[in-house]
Amino acid sequence: MTYLTEVPALTLKNPWAHLIARRGKNIENRSWMPPESLTRVLIHAGKGWDDGPFADEWRNSLEPIATSAIVAVADLAHACNTSRHADRLRCGCNPKWAQPGQCHWVLADVRALAEPVPCGGRQGLWRPAPDVMARVAAQLGVVAR
Ligand SMILES: [Zn+2]
């Protein structure tokens, strides 16, 4: 199995996508659990900006922040729903990033793309076009199928 075979994308607002790709954020908070078959995911930065925590810190950052582009590839180490219906964290996930009332997609081996690959985003897990996958794969030195 090659590295990018059947790897779907997930669209996130910034600064979250950027924080995962470049700043060590290893938990994606979602209202839903990933399919059990999911082991790897492309991180896509959408057009939107989330005005939640960390927003101000990054909105005025001089660091380039990509939008409407695939910015990273990450492994899904595991998913946690222990705090899904709680109003405070009840799991051992990193409290810097894990939010209560959410499922936690715990990411590992995040590989940021040197050159984010532009494309539009979608809801849920989605399949980028073959040319987009090829451009991602070229940066990772693997073949997309
Ligand atoms: Zn958790």
XYZ file of N, CA, C and O and ligand atoms in Angstrom:
581
model
N 0.850 -1.199 0.000
C 0.000 0.000 0.000
C 0.883 1.246 0.000
O 1.785 1.367 0.806
N 0.639 2.108 -0.927
C 1.415 3.339 -0.966
C 0.851 4.344 0.039
O -0.271 4.205 0.507
N 1.637 5.341 0.304
C 1.332 6.246 1.398
C -0.009 6.977 1.245
O -0.689 7.233 2.228
N -0.390 7.310 0.029
C -1.597 8.128 -0.150
C -2.791 7.383 -0.726
O -3.802 7.994 -1.037
N -2.692 6.083 -0.833
C -3.801 5.332 -1.403
C -5.074 5.542 -0.573
O -5.068 5.330 0.632
N -6.115 5.981 -1.233
C -7.433 6.099 -0.596
C -7.464 7.061 0.590
O -8.289 6.902 1.486
N -6.565 8.008 0.619
C -6.553 8.950 1.745
C -7.504 10.112 1.450
O -7.321 10.817 0.464
N -8.522 10.305 2.281
C -9.464 11.403 2.057
C -8.965 12.699 2.700
O -7.992 12.695 3.473
N -9.647 13.772 2.379
C -9.316 15.077 2.952
C -10.400 15.512 3.927
O -11.551 15.083 3.846
N -9.990 16.364 4.853
C -10.905 16.959 5.819
C -10.653 18.461 5.801
O -9.512 18.901 5.962
N -11.713 19.238 5.583
C -11.568 20.692 5.540
C -11.735 21.285 6.927
O -12.696 20.992 7.633
N -10.772 22.110 7.304
C -10.790 22.802 8.595
C -10.671 24.298 8.347
O -9.984 24.724 7.418
N -11.282 25.073 9.218
C -11.031 26.505 9.170
C -9.651 26.795 9.753
O -9.132 26.035 10.564
N -9.095 27.906 9.339
C -7.922 28.424 10.038
C -8.391 29.200 11.255
O -9.518 29.660 11.287
N -7.591 29.337 12.316
C -6.175 28.937 12.306
C -5.940 27.456 12.552
O -4.793 27.031 12.588
N -6.990 26.655 12.677
C -6.821 25.255 13.071
C -5.988 24.464 12.083
O -5.109 23.692 12.498
N -6.269 24.615 10.793
C -5.512 23.846 9.799
C -4.025 24.198 9.881
O -3.151 23.330 9.851
N -3.771 25.482 10.020
C -2.385 25.942 10.125
C -1.719 25.416 11.398
O -0.552 25.000 11.375
N -2.439 25.434 12.476
C -1.871 24.984 13.748
C -1.551 23.491 13.715
O -0.570 23.045 14.308
N -2.373 22.727 13.005
C -2.066 21.302 12.851
C -0.849 21.116 11.949
O 0.076 20.377 12.272
N -0.851 21.827 10.822
C 0.222 21.622 9.841
C 1.574 22.091 10.360
O 2.592 21.436 10.139
N 1.572 23.218 11.083
C 2.858 23.867 11.364
C 3.171 24.072 12.838
O 4.299 24.427 13.174
N 2.191 23.905 13.705
C 2.401 24.317 15.093
C 2.076 23.243 16.127
O 1.783 23.563 17.278
N 2.088 21.995 15.685
C 2.021 20.904 16.651
C 0.663 20.606 17.255
O 0.575 19.851 18.223
N -0.389 21.197 16.696
C -1.727 20.835 17.198
C -2.005 19.399 16.767
O -2.045 19.111 15.578
N -2.190 18.505 17.731
C -2.311 17.090 17.380
C -3.711 16.534 17.622
O -3.901 15.322 17.605
N -4.657 17.411 17.854
C -6.035 16.954 18.047
C -6.976 17.796 17.202
O -6.938 19.025 17.237
N -7.796 17.103 16.414
C -8.867 17.759 15.679
C -10.166 17.496 16.430
O -10.526 16.352 16.692
N -10.852 18.551 16.813
C -12.131 18.433 17.517
C -13.262 18.385 16.503
O -13.411 19.301 15.694
N -14.048 17.317 16.571
C -15.163 17.150 15.644
C -16.378 16.681 16.418
O -16.249 16.036 17.458
N -17.553 16.936 15.885
C -18.774 16.465 16.548
C -19.018 14.992 16.243
O -19.893 14.376 16.841
N -18.252 14.421 15.349
C -18.464 13.035 14.921
C -17.159 12.256 14.942
O -16.084 12.817 14.808
N -17.312 10.943 15.129
C -16.160 10.044 15.130
C -15.786 9.682 13.689
O -16.658 9.543 12.824
N -14.504 9.510 13.436
C -14.092 9.090 12.083
C -14.494 7.643 11.841
O -14.679 6.872 12.790
N -14.629 7.255 10.581
C -14.861 5.833 10.300
C -13.693 5.005 10.820
O -12.551 5.480 10.824
N -13.981 3.786 11.258
C -12.921 2.959 11.841
C -11.806 2.661 10.859
O -10.680 2.389 11.251
N -12.141 2.712 9.595
C -11.137 2.400 8.572
C -10.156 3.542 8.333
O -9.151 3.363 7.648
N -10.439 4.697 8.886
C -9.593 5.861 8.594
C -8.282 5.790 9.380
O -8.285 5.766 10.610
N -7.179 5.794 8.661
C -5.867 5.747 9.312
C -5.006 6.943 8.952
O -3.976 7.178 9.587
N -5.406 7.683 7.940
C -4.597 8.810 7.482
C -5.540 9.821 6.832
O -6.545 9.443 6.241
N -5.205 11.098 6.943
C -6.107 12.111 6.403
C -5.300 13.304 5.881
O -4.234 13.637 6.423
N -5.809 13.900 4.813
C -5.218 15.138 4.302
C -5.883 16.304 5.024
O -7.110 16.340 5.151
N -5.067 17.228 5.492
C -5.601 18.403 6.173
C -5.767 19.519 5.140
O -4.787 19.970 4.540
N -7.015 19.926 4.936
C -7.332 20.983 3.974
C -7.753 22.247 4.719
O -8.640 22.196 5.576
N -7.097 23.342 4.409
C -7.467 24.630 4.998
C -8.557 25.258 4.138
O -8.355 25.506 2.949
N -9.704 25.487 4.731
C -10.808 26.103 4.004
C -10.633 27.618 3.903
O -9.608 28.177 4.297
N -11.676 28.263 3.380
C -11.622 29.724 3.248
C -11.917 30.414 4.566
O -11.498 31.534 4.793
N -12.679 29.736 5.410
C -13.201 30.391 6.604
C -12.164 30.574 7.689
O -11.128 29.915 7.711
N -12.459 31.492 8.590
C -11.618 31.734 9.752
C -12.483 31.547 10.986
O -13.583 32.098 11.071
N -11.971 30.759 11.930
C -12.719 30.510 13.161
C -12.336 31.554 14.202
O -11.164 31.680 14.543
N -13.306 32.261 14.688
C -13.040 33.319 15.665
C -12.952 32.791 17.092
O -13.148 33.539 18.040
N -12.668 31.528 17.247
C -12.557 30.940 18.573
C -11.204 31.220 19.201
O -10.500 32.142 18.812
N -10.833 30.392 20.193
C -9.543 30.565 20.854
C -8.405 30.537 19.832
O -8.505 29.846 18.829
N -7.376 31.270 20.081
C -6.191 31.355 19.225
C -6.391 32.225 17.986
O -5.461 32.503 17.257
N -7.618 32.673 17.728
C -7.872 33.404 16.489
C -7.072 34.696 16.418
O -6.394 34.964 15.429
N -7.149 35.492 17.467
C -6.481 36.790 17.423
C -4.971 36.642 17.293
O -4.317 37.392 16.582
N -4.468 35.649 18.019
C -3.021 35.431 18.003
C -2.520 35.190 16.580
O -1.444 35.622 16.197
N -3.332 34.490 15.785
C -2.876 34.095 14.454
C -3.402 34.985 13.341
O -2.807 35.067 12.276
N -4.498 35.665 13.570
C -5.071 36.501 12.511
C -4.077 37.571 12.067
O -3.974 37.894 10.891
N -3.333 38.096 13.016
C -2.396 39.167 12.701
C -0.959 38.657 12.592
O -0.016 39.437 12.597
N -0.831 37.346 12.502
C 0.500 36.763 12.409
C 1.168 37.142 11.091
O 0.514 37.280 10.057
N 2.462 37.290 11.139
C 3.218 37.537 9.908
C 3.543 36.227 9.196
O 4.036 36.229 8.083
N 3.251 35.127 9.876
C 3.514 33.823 9.282
C 2.524 33.588 8.150
O 1.333 33.819 8.322
N 2.988 33.128 6.995
C 2.037 32.849 5.911
C 1.079 31.728 6.305
O 1.510 30.676 6.788
N -0.208 31.960 6.114
C -1.226 30.965 6.458
C -2.025 30.658 5.195
O -2.708 31.523 4.661
N -1.916 29.430 4.736
C -2.576 29.039 3.493
C -4.072 28.871 3.696
O -4.519 28.429 4.753
N -4.854 29.247 2.674
C -6.293 28.991 2.672
C -6.668 28.305 1.364
O -5.952 28.421 0.370
N -7.793 27.600 1.378
C -8.256 26.865 0.195
C -7.134 26.029 -0.410
O -6.837 26.127 -1.597
N -6.533 25.217 0.422
C -5.428 24.377 -0.048
C -5.228 23.210 0.910
O -5.523 23.308 2.101
N -4.705 22.132 0.364
C -4.267 21.019 1.216
C -2.905 21.396 1.780
O -1.996 21.766 1.031
N -2.796 21.340 3.099
C -1.603 21.854 3.762
C -0.767 20.776 4.457
O 0.389 21.030 4.803
N -1.348 19.598 4.688
C -0.600 18.572 5.429
C -1.239 17.200 5.228
O -2.385 17.080 4.781
N -0.470 16.198 5.577
C -0.956 14.824 5.667
C -0.700 14.363 7.094
O 0.373 14.634 7.644
N -1.676 13.698 7.689
C -1.508 13.253 9.075
C -2.029 11.831 9.234
O -2.991 11.431 8.584
N -1.376 11.087 10.108
C -1.908 9.786 10.504
C -2.929 9.993 11.615
O -2.780 10.896 12.441
N -3.942 9.154 11.624
C -4.903 9.165 12.727
C -4.470 8.101 13.729
O -4.589 6.904 13.464
N -3.907 8.538 14.845
C -3.402 7.588 15.850
C -4.561 6.866 16.519
O -4.557 5.661 16.659
N -5.537 7.614 16.949
C -6.779 7.040 17.447
C -7.829 8.129 17.575
O -7.526 9.312 17.413
N -9.044 7.721 17.859
C -10.133 8.676 18.048
C -10.759 8.421 19.418
O -10.830 7.285 19.867
N -11.179 9.494 20.065
C -11.647 9.433 21.447
C -13.005 10.107 21.547
O -13.182 11.229 21.088
N -13.977 9.395 22.124
C -15.279 10.034 22.314
C -15.664 10.139 23.784
O -16.817 10.360 24.123
N -14.667 9.992 24.654
C -14.914 9.996 26.100
C -15.515 11.318 26.583
O -16.339 11.337 27.492
N -15.104 12.419 25.970
C -15.570 13.737 26.413
C -16.683 14.295 25.537
O -17.054 15.459 25.652
N -17.209 13.453 24.676
C -18.177 13.907 23.674
C -19.396 14.582 24.281
O -19.907 15.567 23.753
N -19.898 14.017 25.368
C -21.114 14.583 25.971
C -20.825 15.250 27.308
O -21.736 15.437 28.111
N -19.572 15.595 27.528
C -19.178 16.184 28.807
C -18.960 17.688 28.648
O -18.634 18.169 27.566
N -19.142 18.416 29.749
C -18.898 19.855 29.683
C -17.487 20.208 30.164
O -17.117 21.377 30.209
N -16.722 19.182 30.540
C -15.294 19.372 30.738
C -14.591 18.087 30.333
O -15.231 17.042 30.208
N -13.289 18.177 30.107
C -12.554 17.021 29.596
C -12.594 15.864 30.585
O -12.335 16.035 31.769
N -12.897 14.687 30.099
C -12.907 13.479 30.914
C -11.930 12.448 30.369
O -11.936 11.296 30.786
N -11.129 12.852 29.421
C -10.167 11.932 28.809
C -8.750 12.444 29.058
O -8.559 13.515 29.633
N -7.797 11.686 28.614
C -6.407 12.071 28.808
C -5.821 12.841 27.641
O -4.607 13.024 27.569
N -6.668 13.297 26.725
C -6.150 14.033 25.562
C -5.576 15.379 25.998
O -5.992 15.949 27.008
N -4.635 15.853 25.211
C -3.931 17.103 25.499
C -4.917 18.266 25.698
O -5.593 18.681 24.761
N -5.004 18.794 26.936
C -6.003 19.839 27.223
C -5.726 21.155 26.512
O -6.597 22.018 26.447
N -4.529 21.304 25.978
C -4.271 22.525 25.192
C -5.142 22.547 23.936
O -5.559 23.602 23.483
N -5.397 21.353 23.385
C -6.092 21.293 22.102
C -7.451 20.612 22.167
O -8.336 20.913 21.375
N -7.625 19.665 23.076
C -8.884 18.911 23.133
C -9.971 19.757 23.783
O -9.742 20.393 24.811
N -11.144 19.759 23.170
C -12.275 20.520 23.700
C -13.339 19.565 24.244
O -13.616 18.539 23.620
N -13.933 19.914 25.397
C -15.046 19.099 25.888
C -16.238 19.199 24.928
O -16.367 20.166 24.181
N -17.071 18.184 24.943
C -18.248 18.189 24.073
C -17.929 17.824 22.638
O -18.762 17.996 21.754
N -16.718 17.317 22.407
C -16.288 16.983 21.055
C -15.649 15.597 21.027
O -15.177 15.105 22.056
N -15.611 15.016 19.840
C -14.771 13.836 19.615
C -13.365 14.332 19.281
O -13.212 15.383 18.650
N -12.388 13.581 19.709
C -11.000 13.983 19.494
C -10.327 13.050 18.501
O -10.190 11.856 18.781
N -9.947 13.612 17.372
C -9.184 12.840 16.391
C -7.713 13.109 16.709
O -7.223 14.218 16.482
N -7.050 12.108 17.270
C -5.673 12.300 17.715
C -4.732 11.994 16.548
O -4.700 10.874 16.031
N -3.984 13.000 16.150
C -3.142 12.912 14.960
C -1.695 12.618 15.330
O -1.228 12.985 16.414
N -1.010 11.961 14.410
C 0.411 11.656 14.603
C 1.129 11.785 13.266
O 0.497 11.724 12.204
N 2.423 11.960 13.335
C 3.250 12.032 12.123
C 2.679 13.022 11.104
O 2.467 12.691 9.939
N 2.404 14.221 11.564
C 1.877 15.256 10.679
C 3.000 15.752 9.765
O 4.081 16.100 10.235
N 2.739 15.717 8.487
C 3.728 16.167 7.504
C 3.161 17.362 6.746
O 2.270 17.225 5.913
N 3.696 18.535 7.039
C 3.245 19.748 6.351
C 3.806 19.774 4.932
O 4.963 19.405 4.710
N 2.990 20.209 3.985
C 3.459 20.329 2.612
C 4.266 21.620 2.471
O 3.833 22.681 2.926
N 5.405 21.533 1.848
C 6.226 22.721 1.625
C 5.455 23.736 0.778
O 5.544 24.939 0.993
N 4.696 23.222 -0.187
C 3.872 24.080 -1.038
C 2.433 23.588 -0.966
O 2.081 22.597 -1.602
N 1.583 24.273 -0.180
C 0.175 23.876 -0.102
C -0.441 23.766 -1.496
O -0.139 24.569 -2.385
N -1.281 22.760 -1.689
C -1.873 22.507 -3.004
C -3.283 23.096 -3.039
O -4.178 22.635 -2.330
N -3.492 24.140 -3.871
C -4.792 24.817 -3.891
C -5.919 23.918 -4.394
O -5.756 23.198 -5.374
N -7.047 23.981 -3.705
C -8.275 23.344 -4.172
C -9.387 23.744 -3.216
O -9.129 24.165 -2.095
N -10.618 23.641 -3.696
C -11.758 23.976 -2.860
C -12.028 22.878 -1.849
O -11.601 21.736 -2.040
N -12.730 23.229 -0.778
C -13.026 22.254 0.265
C -14.454 21.759 0.197
O -15.249 22.225 -0.618
N -14.760 20.799 1.047
C -16.116 20.257 1.136
C -16.401 19.871 2.576
O -15.520 19.876 3.419
N -17.655 19.487 2.806
C -18.047 18.986 4.122
C -17.621 17.528 4.273
O -17.515 16.804 3.287
N -17.394 17.128 5.504
C -17.099 15.722 5.782
C -15.772 15.287 5.199
O -14.917 16.103 4.890
N -15.609 13.979 5.077
C -14.403 13.449 4.435
C -14.667 13.400 2.938
O -15.722 12.956 2.502
N -13.722 13.860 2.154
C -13.943 13.951 0.710
C -12.677 13.579 -0.053
O -11.589 13.581 0.497
N -12.883 13.265 -1.329
C -11.786 12.803 -2.179
C -11.321 13.932 -3.100
O -12.073 14.353 -3.966
N -10.093 14.384 -2.928
C -9.566 15.388 -3.850
C -9.436 14.810 -5.266
O -9.317 13.595 -5.443
N -9.433 15.700 -6.233
C -9.282 15.287 -7.636
C -7.905 14.649 -7.837
O -6.954 14.958 -7.116
N -7.796 13.783 -8.836
C -6.522 13.084 -9.079
C -5.332 14.018 -9.281
O -4.230 13.720 -8.808
N -5.546 15.140 -9.957
C -4.407 16.048 -10.179
C -3.949 16.686 -8.865
O -2.752 16.930 -8.664
N -4.900 16.922 -7.977
C -4.539 17.466 -6.661
C -3.752 16.416 -5.872
O -2.709 16.711 -5.279
N -4.254 15.186 -5.904
C -3.554 14.108 -5.193
C -2.137 13.927 -5.739
O -1.187 13.685 -4.993
N -2.005 14.052 -7.048
C -0.677 13.888 -7.662
C 0.281 14.970 -7.181
O 1.462 14.710 -6.935
N -0.241 16.180 -7.022
C 0.618 17.280 -6.561
C 1.000 17.101 -5.093
O 2.089 17.489 -4.684
N 0.080 16.568 -4.308
C 0.408 16.271 -2.910
C 1.465 15.161 -2.868
O 2.491 15.272 -2.185
N 1.214 14.112 -3.642
C 2.104 12.956 -3.622
C 3.506 13.325 -4.082
O 4.500 12.828 -3.539
N 3.592 14.225 -5.050
C 4.894 14.615 -5.580
C 5.768 15.210 -4.476
O 6.987 15.032 -4.469
N 5.117 15.914 -3.542
C 5.873 16.529 -2.457
C 6.268 15.517 -1.384
O 7.153 15.780 -0.582
N 5.567 14.407 -1.368
C 5.852 13.378 -0.372
C 6.663 12.240 -0.962
O 7.049 11.317 -0.258
N 6.879 12.289 -2.260
C 7.678 11.272 -2.897
C 7.003 9.927 -2.996
O 7.655 8.895 -2.994
N 5.680 9.935 -3.101
C 4.945 8.687 -3.242
C 3.948 8.808 -4.382
O 3.720 9.895 -4.908
N 3.326 7.711 -4.729
C 2.365 7.695 -5.820
C 0.954 7.706 -5.254
O 0.634 6.906 -4.371
N 0.108 8.610 -5.757
C -1.301 8.634 -5.366
C -2.092 7.736 -6.305
O -1.869 7.744 -7.516
N -2.984 6.936 -5.738
C -3.799 6.065 -6.606
C -5.258 6.331 -6.349
O -5.619 6.793 -5.291
Zn -10.151 12.784 24.256
